[in-house]
């Protein structure tokens, strides 16, 4: 049996989220921040021991992560963490541009007063966090994720929601990188979010989709995630390892 994984504090059952969901998020974040580096072998038992839970929720979490391309199970090698190569991040980012742009357009068509009010409330919370500097980046990233979840949920489109869920871990990684890119990024992102809300409020699908696409594309540029595609187009080699 593999030894416990360092850097994974135990979970408790005293949370509204299921243990499987919490295990998924903890493992996803560990892959994103490098605590579980690309190429590392993991097992249900060692992860369960590290998190202080049974193997079943870890099995469910690993199943989700494998479906999202975060881990892979290979014959005679077991389950390995997949590396966040620059090319993979760039490709996933562009898929997110298309899917979330479509979601924003659908949300503008279907959002009711209560849904718009919830979105504006979340936007107000993000505004406060965007003024708190680097210390609030993690909380702002969570609030930002919730903002996008609210818009996606307005679509009531099961296929689209499943597709977006498959990008969740990559989205989480890109969001953190973008928000940390420059001190001005949190407020700039907030202004773009406000423009998206305004389009949804007035039920303007074309503007909502265009603003969402522009926002995500610009944030990918700010984070440096699209550098891989620029380098590929120009024939310039780039580091294949995990982005720093």
PDB file of C-alpha atoms in Angstrom, residues 99-123 126 144 146-155 191-213 215-216:
ATOM      1  CA  UNK A  99     -19.475  26.947 -23.850  1.00  0.00           C
ATOM      2  CA  UNK A 100     -19.787  29.766 -21.316  1.00  0.00           C
ATOM      3  CA  UNK A 101     -20.521  32.273 -24.056  1.00  0.00           C
ATOM      4  CA  UNK A 102     -23.404  30.056 -25.178  1.00  0.00           C
ATOM      5  CA  UNK A 103     -24.553  29.717 -21.565  1.00  0.00           C
ATOM      6  CA  UNK A 104     -24.636  33.485 -21.050  1.00  0.00           C
ATOM      7  CA  UNK A 105     -26.730  33.927 -24.185  1.00  0.00           C
ATOM      8  CA  UNK A 106     -29.233  31.307 -23.016  1.00  0.00           C
ATOM      9  CA  UNK A 107     -29.304  32.857 -19.538  1.00  0.00           C
ATOM     10  CA  UNK A 108     -30.223  36.244 -21.024  1.00  0.00           C
ATOM     11  CA  UNK A 109     -33.200  34.610 -22.734  1.00  0.00           C
ATOM     12  CA  UNK A 110     -34.437  32.624 -19.750  1.00  0.00           C
ATOM     13  CA  UNK A 111     -33.494  34.492 -16.558  1.00  0.00           C
ATOM     14  CA  UNK A 112     -36.386  35.504 -14.329  1.00  0.00           C
ATOM     15  CA  UNK A 113     -36.435  38.337 -11.764  1.00  0.00           C
ATOM     16  CA  UNK A 114     -35.375  36.092  -8.871  1.00  0.00           C
ATOM     17  CA  UNK A 115     -32.447  34.685 -10.819  1.00  0.00           C
ATOM     18  CA  UNK A 116     -31.265  38.142 -11.866  1.00  0.00           C
ATOM     19  CA  UNK A 117     -31.542  39.318  -8.250  1.00  0.00           C
ATOM     20  CA  UNK A 118     -29.393  36.382  -7.081  1.00  0.00           C
ATOM     21  CA  UNK A 119     -26.819  37.196  -9.744  1.00  0.00           C
ATOM     22  CA  UNK A 120     -26.702  40.866  -8.724  1.00  0.00           C
ATOM     23  CA  UNK A 121     -26.307  39.875  -5.067  1.00  0.00           C
ATOM     24  CA  UNK A 122     -23.343  37.685  -5.991  1.00  0.00           C
ATOM     25  CA  UNK A 123     -21.882  40.490  -8.083  1.00  0.00           C
ATOM     26  CA  UNK A 126     -17.513  39.986  -5.592  1.00  0.00           C
ATOM     27  CA  UNK A 144     -16.337  34.111  -9.081  1.00  0.00           C
ATOM     28  CA  UNK A 146     -20.368  30.726  -7.943  1.00  0.00           C
ATOM     29  CA  UNK A 147     -21.205  33.667 -10.225  1.00  0.00           C
ATOM     30  CA  UNK A 148     -20.546  31.575 -13.306  1.00  0.00           C
ATOM     31  CA  UNK A 149     -22.469  28.635 -11.823  1.00  0.00           C
ATOM     32  CA  UNK A 150     -25.525  30.866 -11.369  1.00  0.00           C
ATOM     33  CA  UNK A 151     -25.400  31.910 -15.024  1.00  0.00           C
ATOM     34  CA  UNK A 152     -24.866  28.354 -16.214  1.00  0.00           C
ATOM     35  CA  UNK A 153     -27.747  27.128 -14.077  1.00  0.00           C
ATOM     36  CA  UNK A 154     -30.114  29.604 -15.732  1.00  0.00           C
ATOM     37  CA  UNK A 155     -29.727  27.724 -19.030  1.00  0.00           C
ATOM     38  CA  UNK A 191     -16.279  45.383 -14.353  1.00  0.00           C
ATOM     39  CA  UNK A 192     -16.557  42.748 -17.059  1.00  0.00           C
ATOM     40  CA  UNK A 193     -18.848  40.661 -14.863  1.00  0.00           C
ATOM     41  CA  UNK A 194     -21.016  43.722 -14.260  1.00  0.00           C
ATOM     42  CA  UNK A 195     -21.363  44.185 -18.031  1.00  0.00           C
ATOM     43  CA  UNK A 196     -22.474  40.569 -18.408  1.00  0.00           C
ATOM     44  CA  UNK A 197     -25.089  41.014 -15.665  1.00  0.00           C
ATOM     45  CA  UNK A 198     -26.393  44.171 -17.352  1.00  0.00           C
ATOM     46  CA  UNK A 199     -26.899  42.270 -20.612  1.00  0.00           C
ATOM     47  CA  UNK A 200     -28.684  39.417 -18.845  1.00  0.00           C
ATOM     48  CA  UNK A 201     -30.871  41.863 -16.911  1.00  0.00           C
ATOM     49  CA  UNK A 202     -32.127  43.475 -20.116  1.00  0.00           C
ATOM     50  CA  UNK A 203     -32.501  40.090 -21.836  1.00  0.00           C
ATOM     51  CA  UNK A 204     -29.951  40.785 -24.560  1.00  0.00           C
ATOM     52  CA  UNK A 205     -28.570  37.355 -25.596  1.00  0.00           C
ATOM     53  CA  UNK A 206     -26.151  38.669 -28.222  1.00  0.00           C
ATOM     54  CA  UNK A 207     -24.512  41.126 -25.809  1.00  0.00           C
ATOM     55  CA  UNK A 208     -24.416  38.599 -22.956  1.00  0.00           C
ATOM     56  CA  UNK A 209     -22.706  35.993 -25.122  1.00  0.00           C
ATOM     57  CA  UNK A 210     -20.243  38.465 -26.644  1.00  0.00           C
ATOM     58  CA  UNK A 211     -19.305  39.935 -23.262  1.00  0.00           C
ATOM     59  CA  UNK A 212     -18.835  36.510 -21.671  1.00  0.00           C
ATOM     60  CA  UNK A 213     -16.650  35.318 -24.536  1.00  0.00           C
ATOM     61  CA  UNK A 215     -14.207  38.282 -20.626  1.00  0.00           C
ATOM     62  CA  UNK A 216     -13.019  34.676 -20.554  1.00  0.00           C
TER      63      UNK A 216
END
